[in-house]
Coordinates of C-alpha atoms in Angstrom, one line a residue:
Chain A
X13 CA 145.2 49.2 55.8
X14 CA 141.8 50.5 57.4
X15 CA 139.6 53.0 55.5
X16 CA 141.1 56.2 57.1
X17 CA 144.6 55.0 56.3
X18 CA 143.6 54.3 52.7
X19 CA 141.9 57.8 52.8
X20 CA 144.9 59.5 53.9
X21 CA 147.0 57.7 51.3
X22 CA 144.6 58.6 48.6
X23 CA 144.4 62.3 49.3
X24 CA 148.0 63.0 50.4
X25 CA 149.3 65.6 47.6
X26 CA 145.9 66.2 45.9
X27 CA 145.5 69.8 44.6
X28 CA 143.8 72.5 47.1
X29 CA 142.8 75.9 46.3
X30 CA 141.9 79.0 48.4
X31 CA 138.2 77.9 49.1
X32 CA 139.2 75.3 51.1
X33 CA 138.7 75.7 55.1
X34 CA 138.8 71.9 55.9
X35 CA 139.8 69.3 53.6
X36 CA 139.8 65.6 53.9
X37 CA 139.3 63.9 57.0
X38 CA 136.4 65.6 59.0
X39 CA 132.8 64.6 59.0
X40 CA 132.4 67.2 55.9
X41 CA 134.8 69.4 54.1
X42 CA 134.1 73.3 54.9
X43 CA 134.6 75.4 51.7
X44 CA 134.2 79.3 51.6
X45 CA 131.2 80.4 49.6
X46 CA 131.6 82.6 46.8
X47 CA 129.7 85.7 48.6
X48 CA 131.3 85.3 51.9
X49 CA 129.1 84.8 54.9
X50 CA 128.3 81.3 56.0
X51 CA 130.5 78.6 54.9
X52 CA 129.7 75.8 52.6
X53 CA 129.5 72.1 54.1
X54 CA 130.0 69.3 51.5
X55 CA 129.8 65.6 51.6
X56 CA 129.4 62.5 49.7
X57 CA 128.5 58.7 50.8
X58 CA 127.4 55.8 49.2
X59 CA 125.4 52.8 50.3
X60 CA 125.6 49.3 48.4
X61 CA 123.3 46.4 48.3
X62 CA 124.9 43.5 50.3
X63 CA 126.9 46.0 52.5
X64 CA 124.7 48.5 53.7
X65 CA 121.3 47.0 53.4
X66 CA 119.9 43.8 51.6
X67 CA 117.7 42.7 48.7
X68 CA 115.0 42.2 51.4
X69 CA 115.2 45.9 53.0
X70 CA 112.3 48.0 52.1
X71 CA 113.0 50.4 49.6
X72 CA 111.8 53.5 51.3
X73 CA 114.2 52.5 54.0
X74 CA 117.5 52.2 51.8
X75 CA 116.8 55.7 50.8
X76 CA 116.3 57.0 54.3
X77 CA 119.5 55.5 55.1
X78 CA 121.5 56.7 52.3
X79 CA 120.3 60.2 52.8
X80 CA 120.4 60.1 56.4
X81 CA 123.9 59.2 56.7
X82 CA 125.0 62.3 54.9
X83 CA 122.6 64.3 57.0
X84 CA 124.4 62.7 60.2
X85 CA 127.6 64.3 59.1
X86 CA 126.1 67.7 58.4
X87 CA 125.0 67.6 61.9
X88 CA 128.2 66.3 63.1
X89 CA 129.6 69.9 61.9
X90 CA 126.9 71.7 63.7
X91 CA 125.5 72.8 60.4
X92 CA 122.3 72.8 58.3
X93 CA 121.8 70.6 55.5
X94 CA 120.3 72.5 52.0
X95 CA 120.6 70.6 49.0
X96 CA 121.3 66.8 47.7
X97 CA 122.0 65.0 44.7
X98 CA 121.7 61.5 44.1
X99 CA 123.6 59.0 41.8
X100 CA 122.0 55.3 41.5
X101 CA 124.0 52.6 40.1
X102 CA 121.1 50.5 39.0
X103 CA 121.3 46.7 37.8
X104 CA 119.2 46.3 34.5
X105 CA 116.7 44.1 36.2
X106 CA 115.5 46.3 38.9
X107 CA 112.1 47.8 38.6
X108 CA 111.4 51.5 38.6
X109 CA 108.5 51.0 41.3
X110 CA 111.3 49.9 43.5
X111 CA 113.5 53.1 42.7
X112 CA 110.4 55.3 43.4
X113 CA 109.9 54.0 46.7
X114 CA 114.0 54.6 47.5
X115 CA 113.2 58.2 46.6
X116 CA 110.0 58.5 48.5
X117 CA 112.3 57.6 51.4
X118 CA 114.7 60.1 50.7
X119 CA 112.1 62.7 50.1
X120 CA 110.5 62.2 53.3
X121 CA 113.5 62.7 55.0
X122 CA 114.7 65.6 53.0
X123 CA 111.4 67.5 53.5
X124 CA 111.5 67.1 57.4
X125 CA 114.8 68.8 57.4
X126 CA 114.3 71.3 55.0
X127 CA 116.6 69.7 52.3
X128 CA 115.9 70.1 48.6
X129 CA 116.9 67.1 46.3
X130 CA 118.1 69.0 43.2
X131 CA 119.1 66.3 40.9
X132 CA 119.8 62.8 40.3
X133 CA 121.6 60.7 37.8
X134 CA 121.2 56.9 37.1
X135 CA 123.7 54.5 35.6
X136 CA 123.8 51.0 34.8
X137 CA 125.9 48.8 36.9
X138 CA 126.5 44.9 36.4
X139 CA 126.9 44.7 40.1
X140 CA 124.9 45.4 43.1
X141 CA 122.6 48.5 43.2
X142 CA 124.5 51.6 45.1
X143 CA 123.3 54.9 46.0
X144 CA 125.7 57.5 46.4
X145 CA 124.5 60.8 47.9
X146 CA 126.4 64.3 47.8
X147 CA 125.3 66.8 50.5
X148 CA 125.7 70.6 50.5
X149 CA 125.1 72.5 53.6
X150 CA 126.0 75.4 55.2
X151 CA 127.3 76.6 58.7
X152 CA 128.0 80.1 60.2
X153 CA 131.5 81.3 59.4
X154 CA 134.0 79.8 61.6
X155 CA 131.6 77.7 63.6
X156 CA 132.0 74.4 62.2
X157 CA 132.6 72.1 65.0
X158 CA 135.7 69.8 64.0
X159 CA 136.6 66.2 65.3
X160 CA 139.9 66.7 66.6
X161 CA 139.4 69.1 69.3
X162 CA 139.0 67.4 72.6
X163 CA 141.0 69.0 75.5
X164 CA 142.4 67.5 79.0
X165 CA 139.3 67.4 81.4
X166 CA 136.6 67.8 78.9
X167 CA 133.4 66.0 79.6
X168 CA 132.5 63.5 76.8
X169 CA 128.5 63.3 76.1
X170 CA 126.7 61.1 73.7
X171 CA 123.0 61.4 72.4
X172 CA 120.7 58.7 72.3
X173 CA 121.4 54.9 72.9
X174 CA 124.0 53.0 71.6
X175 CA 124.4 49.6 70.0
X176 CA 122.0 46.8 68.3
X177 CA 121.6 49.4 65.5
X178 CA 121.5 46.4 62.7
X179 CA 118.5 45.3 64.4
X180 CA 116.7 47.9 62.6
X181 CA 117.8 51.5 63.7
X182 CA 120.3 51.8 60.8
X183 CA 117.4 52.1 58.5
X184 CA 115.3 54.5 60.2
X185 CA 117.6 56.7 62.6
X186 CA 116.7 60.4 62.3
X187 CA 119.8 62.5 62.0
X188 CA 120.4 64.9 64.8
X189 CA 120.7 67.8 62.8
X190 CA 118.6 70.1 65.3
X191 CA 120.7 68.8 68.2
X192 CA 124.1 69.4 66.2
X193 CA 123.1 73.0 65.2
X194 CA 121.6 74.0 68.8
X195 CA 124.8 72.7 70.3
X196 CA 127.2 74.7 68.1
X197 CA 125.2 77.7 68.3
X198 CA 124.8 77.4 72.1
X199 CA 128.2 76.1 73.4
X200 CA 131.9 76.2 72.8
X201 CA 131.9 72.7 71.7
X202 CA 135.4 71.6 71.4
X203 CA 134.9 68.2 69.5
X204 CA 131.9 66.7 67.3
X205 CA 131.7 63.5 65.6
X206 CA 128.7 61.3 64.7
X207 CA 128.8 57.8 65.7
X208 CA 129.2 55.1 62.8
X209 CA 132.0 53.0 63.3
X210 CA 131.2 52.8 67.4
X211 CA 132.1 54.9 70.1
X212 CA 135.3 53.0 71.2
X213 CA 136.4 53.5 67.4
X214 CA 135.2 57.0 66.7
X215 CA 136.1 58.6 70.1
X216 CA 139.8 58.3 69.0
X217 CA 139.2 61.0 66.4
X218 CA 138.5 63.5 69.0
X219 CA 141.7 62.9 70.8
X220 CA 143.5 65.6 68.7
X221 CA 145.5 63.0 66.7
X222 CA 146.5 61.3 70.0
X223 CA 147.7 64.3 71.8
X224 CA 145.1 63.5 74.5
X225 CA 143.3 60.2 75.6
X226 CA 139.9 59.4 76.9
X227 CA 138.3 57.5 80.0
X228 CA 134.7 56.0 79.8
X229 CA 132.7 55.2 82.5
X230 CA 131.2 51.8 81.7
X231 CA 128.2 52.3 84.2
X232 CA 127.0 55.6 82.3
X233 CA 127.2 54.3 78.7
X234 CA 123.7 54.5 77.3
X235 CA 123.0 51.1 76.0
X236 CA 119.9 50.5 73.7
X237 CA 117.2 48.1 74.1
X238 CA 118.1 46.1 71.0
X239 CA 121.7 45.7 72.2
X240 CA 120.2 44.1 75.3
X241 CA 118.0 42.1 73.8
X242 CA 120.7 40.9 71.1
X243 CA 123.1 39.8 74.1
X244 CA 120.3 37.4 75.1
X245 CA 120.2 35.7 71.6
X246 CA 121.6 32.3 71.3
X247 CA 123.3 33.6 67.9
X248 CA 125.2 36.2 69.7
X249 CA 127.0 36.3 72.9
X250 CA 128.3 40.0 72.5
X251 CA 127.3 41.6 76.2
X252 CA 125.4 44.4 75.9
X253 CA 128.2 47.0 77.1
X254 CA 130.6 45.7 74.3
X255 CA 127.9 46.1 71.7
X256 CA 127.1 49.7 72.7
X257 CA 130.7 50.5 72.4
X258 CA 131.6 48.7 69.3
X259 CA 128.5 47.6 67.0
X260 CA 128.5 50.8 64.8
X261 CA 125.7 52.5 62.8
X262 CA 124.4 54.7 65.9
X263 CA 124.4 57.8 63.8
X264 CA 124.2 59.5 67.5
X265 CA 126.4 62.8 68.2
X266 CA 129.7 62.5 70.4
X267 CA 131.1 65.7 71.5
X268 CA 133.0 67.1 74.2
X269 CA 133.0 70.4 76.2
X270 CA 134.9 72.1 79.0
X271 CA 134.0 70.7 82.5
X272 CA 132.5 73.9 83.7
X273 CA 130.0 73.9 80.4
X274 CA 128.7 70.2 81.3
X275 CA 126.0 71.2 83.5
X276 CA 124.6 73.9 81.4
X277 CA 124.8 71.5 78.2
X278 CA 122.9 68.6 80.1
X279 CA 120.2 71.2 81.5
X280 CA 119.7 72.9 78.2
X281 CA 119.6 69.6 76.2
X282 CA 116.9 68.3 78.3
X283 CA 114.7 71.3 78.0
X284 CA 115.2 71.6 74.1
X285 CA 115.2 67.9 73.3
X286 CA 113.5 66.3 76.1
X287 CA 113.0 63.1 74.0
X288 CA 116.5 62.7 73.2
X289 CA 118.7 61.1 76.0
X290 CA 122.1 62.7 76.4
X291 CA 124.7 61.3 78.8
X292 CA 128.1 62.1 80.0
X293 CA 129.9 58.9 79.2
X294 CA 133.5 59.9 80.4
X295 CA 136.2 63.0 80.0
X296 CA 139.1 63.7 77.8
X297 CA 142.1 62.8 79.9
X298 CA 146.1 64.0 79.6
X299 CA 147.0 60.5 79.7
X300 CA 146.9 59.1 76.0
X301 CA 145.1 56.1 74.9
X302 CA 141.4 55.1 75.5
X303 CA 140.2 53.5 79.0
X304 CA 137.1 52.2 80.5
X305 CA 136.5 52.4 84.0
X306 CA 134.0 49.8 85.7
X307 CA 133.4 48.5 89.6
X308 CA 136.6 46.3 88.8
X309 CA 138.9 48.9 87.8
X310 CA 140.4 50.7 84.8
X311 CA 140.9 48.6 81.5
X312 CA 142.4 49.7 78.1
X313 CA 139.7 49.9 75.3
X314 CA 140.7 48.8 72.2
X315 CA 138.9 49.8 68.9
X316 CA 137.0 47.0 67.9
X317 CA 134.6 49.3 66.0
X318 CA 133.6 48.0 62.4
X319 CA 136.7 49.0 60.2
X320 CA 135.8 48.8 56.5
X321 CA 139.2 48.0 55.3
X322 CA 141.2 45.4 57.6
Chain B
X12 CA 111.9 54.4 29.7
X13 CA 115.1 56.3 29.1
X14 CA 117.2 57.8 31.5
X15 CA 115.7 61.1 31.3
X16 CA 112.2 59.9 31.6
X17 CA 113.4 57.8 34.5
X18 CA 114.9 60.8 36.3
X19 CA 111.9 63.0 35.7
X20 CA 109.9 60.0 37.1
X21 CA 112.0 59.9 40.2
X22 CA 112.5 63.7 41.1
X23 CA 108.6 64.8 40.4
X24 CA 107.4 65.7 43.9
X25 CA 110.7 65.7 45.7
X26 CA 111.0 68.5 48.3
X27 CA 112.6 71.8 47.2
X28 CA 113.6 74.9 49.3
X29 CA 114.4 78.6 48.5
X30 CA 117.7 78.0 48.1
X31 CA 117.2 76.0 44.6
X32 CA 117.4 78.1 41.6
X33 CA 117.5 75.2 39.0
X34 CA 116.8 71.9 40.0
X35 CA 116.7 68.4 38.2
X36 CA 117.2 68.5 34.6
X37 CA 120.3 70.8 33.8
X38 CA 123.9 70.1 33.4
X39 CA 124.1 71.1 37.1
X40 CA 121.7 72.3 39.8
X41 CA 122.1 76.1 40.5
X42 CA 121.9 76.9 44.2
X43 CA 121.9 80.2 46.0
X44 CA 124.9 80.8 48.0
X45 CA 124.6 82.0 51.6
X46 CA 126.3 85.1 51.4
X47 CA 124.6 86.0 48.0
X48 CA 126.9 87.0 45.2
X49 CA 127.8 84.1 42.7
X50 CA 125.8 81.2 42.6
X51 CA 126.7 77.5 43.3
X52 CA 126.7 74.8 40.9
X53 CA 126.4 71.4 42.1
X54 CA 126.8 68.1 40.1
X55 CA 127.4 64.5 40.8
X56 CA 128.3 61.6 38.4
X57 CA 129.4 57.9 38.6
X58 CA 131.7 55.7 36.2
X59 CA 131.1 52.0 36.7
X60 CA 133.6 49.5 35.3
X61 CA 132.2 47.6 32.6
X62 CA 129.9 50.3 31.6
X63 CA 132.5 53.4 31.0
X64 CA 135.8 51.7 31.3
X65 CA 137.1 48.3 31.5
X66 CA 139.4 46.2 33.9
X67 CA 142.1 46.8 31.1
X68 CA 141.9 50.8 31.5
X69 CA 144.8 52.5 32.7
X70 CA 143.9 53.6 36.1
X71 CA 144.9 57.2 35.8
X72 CA 142.5 57.8 32.7
X73 CA 139.6 56.2 34.9
X74 CA 140.2 59.1 37.2
X75 CA 140.7 61.5 34.6
X76 CA 137.3 60.2 32.9
X77 CA 135.3 60.2 36.1
X78 CA 136.6 63.9 37.7
X79 CA 136.4 65.1 33.7
X80 CA 132.8 64.2 33.3
X81 CA 131.8 66.5 36.0
X82 CA 133.9 69.1 35.2
X83 CA 132.4 69.2 31.6
X84 CA 128.9 69.7 33.3
X85 CA 130.4 72.9 35.0
X86 CA 131.4 74.0 31.6
X87 CA 128.3 73.4 30.3
X88 CA 126.5 76.1 32.6
X89 CA 129.5 78.6 31.7
X90 CA 130.8 78.3 35.4
X91 CA 134.0 77.4 37.4
X92 CA 134.7 74.2 39.4
X93 CA 135.9 74.8 42.8
X94 CA 135.8 71.4 45.0
X95 CA 135.1 67.8 44.5
X96 CA 134.6 64.7 46.5
X97 CA 134.9 61.1 45.5
X98 CA 133.4 58.4 46.8
X99 CA 134.8 54.9 45.4
X100 CA 133.0 51.5 45.7
X101 CA 136.0 49.1 45.9
X102 CA 136.0 45.5 45.2
X103 CA 138.1 43.4 47.9
X104 CA 140.5 42.3 45.7
X105 CA 141.3 45.7 44.3
X106 CA 145.0 46.9 45.0
X107 CA 145.6 50.4 46.6
X108 CA 148.3 50.9 43.8
X109 CA 146.0 50.7 41.4
X110 CA 143.5 53.3 43.4
X111 CA 146.3 55.4 44.0
X112 CA 146.9 55.8 40.1
X113 CA 143.2 56.7 39.7
X114 CA 143.6 59.5 42.1
X115 CA 146.8 60.7 40.4
X116 CA 144.5 60.7 37.3
X117 CA 142.0 63.0 39.2
X118 CA 144.7 65.2 40.7
X119 CA 146.4 66.1 37.8
X120 CA 143.2 67.0 36.1
X121 CA 142.2 69.0 38.9
X122 CA 145.1 71.0 39.4
X123 CA 144.8 72.0 35.9
X124 CA 141.6 73.8 36.6
X125 CA 142.1 75.3 39.9
X126 CA 140.1 72.4 41.8
X127 CA 140.5 71.3 44.9
X128 CA 139.7 67.6 46.0
X129 CA 138.6 67.9 49.6
X130 CA 137.5 64.4 50.5
X131 CA 137.1 60.7 49.7
X132 CA 135.2 57.8 51.0
X133 CA 135.5 54.2 50.3
X134 CA 133.0 51.4 50.2
X135 CA 133.0 47.9 49.8
X136 CA 131.1 46.6 46.9
X137 CA 130.7 43.2 45.8
X138 CA 130.1 43.9 42.3
X139 CA 132.4 46.4 39.8
X140 CA 134.4 48.8 41.0
X141 CA 132.7 52.5 40.8
X142 CA 133.7 56.1 41.3
X143 CA 130.9 58.8 42.2
X144 CA 132.6 62.2 42.0
X145 CA 130.2 65.2 43.5
X146 CA 131.5 68.8 42.1
X147 CA 130.7 71.9 43.4
X148 CA 131.4 75.2 41.3
X149 CA 130.3 78.7 41.1
X150 CA 128.8 81.1 38.3
X151 CA 128.1 84.9 38.6
X152 CA 124.5 85.6 39.7
X153 CA 122.2 84.9 37.1
X154 CA 124.7 83.9 34.4
X155 CA 124.4 80.0 34.7
X156 CA 123.5 79.2 31.1
X157 CA 120.8 76.7 30.9
X158 CA 120.0 73.8 28.2
X159 CA 116.5 75.0 26.9
X160 CA 117.2 78.1 25.6
X161 CA 117.4 77.8 21.8
X162 CA 115.3 80.6 19.8
X163 CA 114.3 80.3 16.3
X164 CA 116.9 81.6 14.0
X165 CA 119.9 80.7 16.3
X166 CA 123.1 79.6 15.0
X167 CA 124.2 76.3 16.7
X168 CA 127.8 75.7 17.3
X169 CA 129.9 72.7 18.5
X170 CA 133.3 72.8 19.7
X171 CA 136.0 70.3 18.9
X172 CA 135.7 67.6 16.7
X173 CA 132.7 64.5 17.1
X174 CA 132.5 60.8 17.0
X175 CA 134.7 57.6 17.5
X176 CA 135.3 58.8 21.4
X177 CA 135.5 55.2 22.7
X178 CA 138.8 54.7 20.6
X179 CA 140.6 56.7 23.3
X180 CA 139.1 60.3 23.7
X181 CA 136.5 59.4 26.2
X182 CA 139.3 58.7 28.7
X183 CA 141.7 61.6 28.3
X184 CA 139.2 64.6 26.9
X185 CA 140.1 67.8 28.5
X186 CA 136.6 69.5 29.8
X187 CA 136.1 72.7 27.9
X188 CA 135.9 74.9 31.3
X189 CA 137.7 78.0 30.0
X190 CA 135.7 77.8 26.8
X191 CA 132.3 77.6 28.4
X192 CA 133.3 80.3 31.1
X193 CA 134.7 82.5 28.3
X194 CA 131.3 82.0 26.1
X195 CA 129.2 83.0 29.0
X196 CA 131.0 85.9 30.2
X197 CA 131.6 87.3 26.5
X198 CA 128.0 86.7 24.9
X199 CA 124.5 85.9 25.4
X200 CA 124.7 82.4 25.1
X201 CA 120.7 81.0 24.6
X202 CA 121.5 77.4 25.2
X203 CA 124.4 75.3 26.2
X204 CA 125.0 71.8 26.8
X205 CA 127.9 69.6 26.9
X206 CA 127.9 66.6 24.3
X207 CA 127.6 63.3 26.5
X208 CA 124.9 61.2 24.4
X209 CA 125.9 62.6 21.1
X210 CA 124.9 65.7 19.0
X211 CA 121.7 64.0 17.6
X212 CA 120.3 63.1 21.0
X213 CA 121.8 66.1 23.0
X214 CA 120.6 68.8 20.4
X215 CA 117.1 68.1 21.4
X216 CA 117.5 69.4 25.0
X217 CA 118.3 72.8 23.5
X218 CA 114.9 73.0 21.7
X219 CA 113.0 74.7 24.6
X220 CA 110.9 71.5 25.4
X221 CA 110.1 71.0 21.8
X222 CA 108.8 74.7 21.0
X223 CA 111.3 75.1 18.6
X224 CA 113.3 72.6 15.9
X225 CA 116.7 72.6 14.5
X226 CA 118.3 71.9 11.2
X227 CA 121.7 70.6 11.1
X228 CA 124.1 71.0 7.5
X229 CA 125.5 67.6 7.1
X230 CA 128.6 68.9 5.4
X231 CA 129.5 71.3 8.2
X232 CA 129.5 68.5 11.2
X233 CA 133.2 68.3 12.3
X234 CA 133.9 64.7 12.1
X235 CA 136.8 63.3 14.2
X236 CA 139.5 61.3 12.9
X237 CA 138.8 58.6 15.0
X238 CA 135.2 58.6 13.6
X239 CA 136.9 58.5 10.2
X240 CA 138.9 55.5 11.0
X241 CA 136.4 53.3 12.6
X242 CA 134.2 53.8 9.8
X243 CA 136.9 51.9 7.9
X244 CA 137.2 49.2 9.9
X245 CA 135.6 45.7 9.1
X246 CA 134.1 45.7 12.5
X247 CA 132.2 48.6 12.2
X248 CA 130.1 50.0 9.2
X249 CA 129.2 53.4 10.9
X250 CA 129.5 56.1 8.4
X251 CA 131.6 58.7 9.8
X252 CA 129.0 61.2 9.7
X253 CA 126.6 58.9 11.7
X254 CA 129.4 58.2 14.0
X255 CA 129.9 61.9 14.7
X256 CA 126.1 62.5 15.3
X257 CA 125.5 59.5 17.6
X258 CA 128.5 58.0 19.2
X259 CA 128.4 60.1 22.3
X260 CA 131.0 60.6 24.8
X261 CA 132.1 63.7 23.1
X262 CA 132.4 66.3 26.0
X263 CA 132.2 68.9 23.7
X264 CA 130.3 72.1 23.9
X265 CA 126.9 72.4 22.1
X266 CA 125.6 76.1 21.9
X267 CA 123.4 78.4 20.4
X268 CA 123.4 82.2 19.9
X269 CA 121.5 85.2 17.9
X270 CA 122.7 85.0 14.4
X271 CA 123.7 88.9 14.9
X272 CA 126.4 87.2 17.4
X273 CA 127.4 84.2 15.3
X274 CA 130.6 86.3 13.6
X275 CA 131.9 87.6 16.8
X276 CA 131.7 84.3 18.4
X277 CA 133.6 82.7 15.7
X278 CA 136.2 85.5 15.4
X279 CA 136.5 85.7 19.3
X280 CA 136.7 82.1 19.8
X281 CA 139.4 81.7 17.4
X282 CA 141.5 84.6 18.7
X283 CA 141.3 83.0 22.6
X284 CA 141.1 79.2 21.6
X285 CA 143.1 78.9 18.5
X286 CA 143.9 75.2 19.1
X287 CA 140.2 74.3 19.6
X288 CA 137.8 74.1 16.7
X289 CA 134.6 75.9 16.7
X290 CA 132.0 75.4 13.9
X291 CA 128.4 76.4 13.3
X292 CA 126.6 73.3 12.4
X293 CA 123.0 74.5 11.9
X294 CA 120.4 76.7 13.1
X295 CA 117.5 76.8 15.4
X296 CA 113.8 76.8 13.4
X297 CA 110.6 77.6 14.0
X298 CA 109.5 74.1 12.6
X299 CA 109.8 71.4 15.1
X300 CA 111.9 68.5 15.0
X301 CA 115.8 67.8 14.1
X302 CA 116.3 67.6 10.5
X303 CA 119.7 67.2 8.6
X304 CA 120.5 68.8 5.2
X305 CA 122.7 67.5 2.6
X306 CA 123.2 67.8 -1.2
X307 CA 120.5 65.4 -1.5
X308 CA 118.0 67.3 0.4
X309 CA 116.5 67.5 4.0
X310 CA 115.7 64.3 6.0
X311 CA 114.4 63.8 9.5
X312 CA 117.2 63.2 12.2
X313 CA 116.4 60.7 14.8
X314 CA 118.2 60.5 18.4
X315 CA 120.1 57.5 18.0
X316 CA 122.3 58.8 20.9
X317 CA 123.2 56.3 23.4
X318 CA 120.2 56.4 26.0
X319 CA 121.3 54.4 29.4
X320 CA 117.7 52.9 29.6
X321 CA 115.9 51.6 26.8

């Protein structure tokens, strides 16, 4: 059972109420706000020492990553982040100075995106340190962009460059909040997700529960320098393209728009975000499944993305 | 450094923004909602195996406790809970059937209080299982009841009976949401908190940062049956009164009102919540510090409440 199946099993049959616009299964939950108007985005995520970072990771980067992952999920709804709460599970021997640096990393990232950190809890743990972040955001009423909206013919875009994130980027990525908000405000974005498990895996969430498929163009996948470098190392023989498709932890935006909008999206993006690459990597197809096309032809692409439970 | 000092150290200097009404340090943060109107309550809390429950605890009670602690914090603002998110740090060997029972316990409690569970995340951990709950609630604009509002002369009330919670109640308490909301809607409640560390400790939060003091009446403290029974056991010689003052994990409401309102509060409560005891346990005083009066006179009362970091 992978993480998605597990969550689906666990959340089936749980109570809802009339404030719920989007429940489990998207990047954030969407909730009606009491006064009407903009809707609320609600998200929680945890990082654990030994899984998402190590004892050697600089503490301010631990804080950056913990907060950044939630911010990336808000970006993937086309929303703005407003407030965060932090719960720390703290081993007894951890020094307060270390934890202060974690908070400094969170605080700097929060300040850049106008997010307030409105509280924290600490609890003891006999195990590895964990940081759980809860995030509140908002999005104009009815404008949250969900995952499962890809339509046959849509152009598929990805921001940034993919692969090799564990070489360093996973600890210092800048969540694409401005980009996500701009996209949602400016275009009719059909489907939007942030890349956490890798393009080959996360792309499947856009396919309307399997109602449509996708075809990627191998030559168009933006491969990061880190993915190219790690391909050269002796310890890894993962080809750079495969790394870009499956490494995960990219925290880039993946989205689809109608083919008629594709040029306007590319032109507008280059004007507004000249420093962030945006690449059309393929299209949504009526034919189901995910395929990749290169100079040798078309092959099926499996989801080798990192899944948390196998 | 105790938990409160630690949080104060960590959250000093963190960024705020103009949506923050109440930041770190109260039972919940209070946030402006985008459409105006009611304000948002925002809270997060975690339970860890080996600290808040054991391997032997029935899993549905683990879920009940994890959610109930956050609900109790919403009650302590006089608000309503609306949505919750759950993050689980899961050891590899934990069975899904166990986790499903945890969710069942959460789901039943949530349903009773009209709370929707709008998502969950799971992450691996090499350490003990943890459950982190993020809670969203609401409270009429300007009506959130904070901790630090006790005024000299106020009557101090406590709901339920105190002490001995670890004998079982800490896993099955019903958060006092209806009671807290009724209090906030019906009376001018000066200060309100839920009892997690014990009356002798939590009372100090109501004292306006030390600007006032309190005097408890020993004979009035409502002592639970569990606290009386544990006092008899060989393994513990804690007197029942001390247990009621310091055991912690009571999850009852502690609040103050002007002396002129005291009788109306007692009468109204008995009518609306006939099955839940409400007791006047003392008064707020101009003299600083916390004292307890019994037939022998007045003694200073120290905070022997359980503090997470010593």
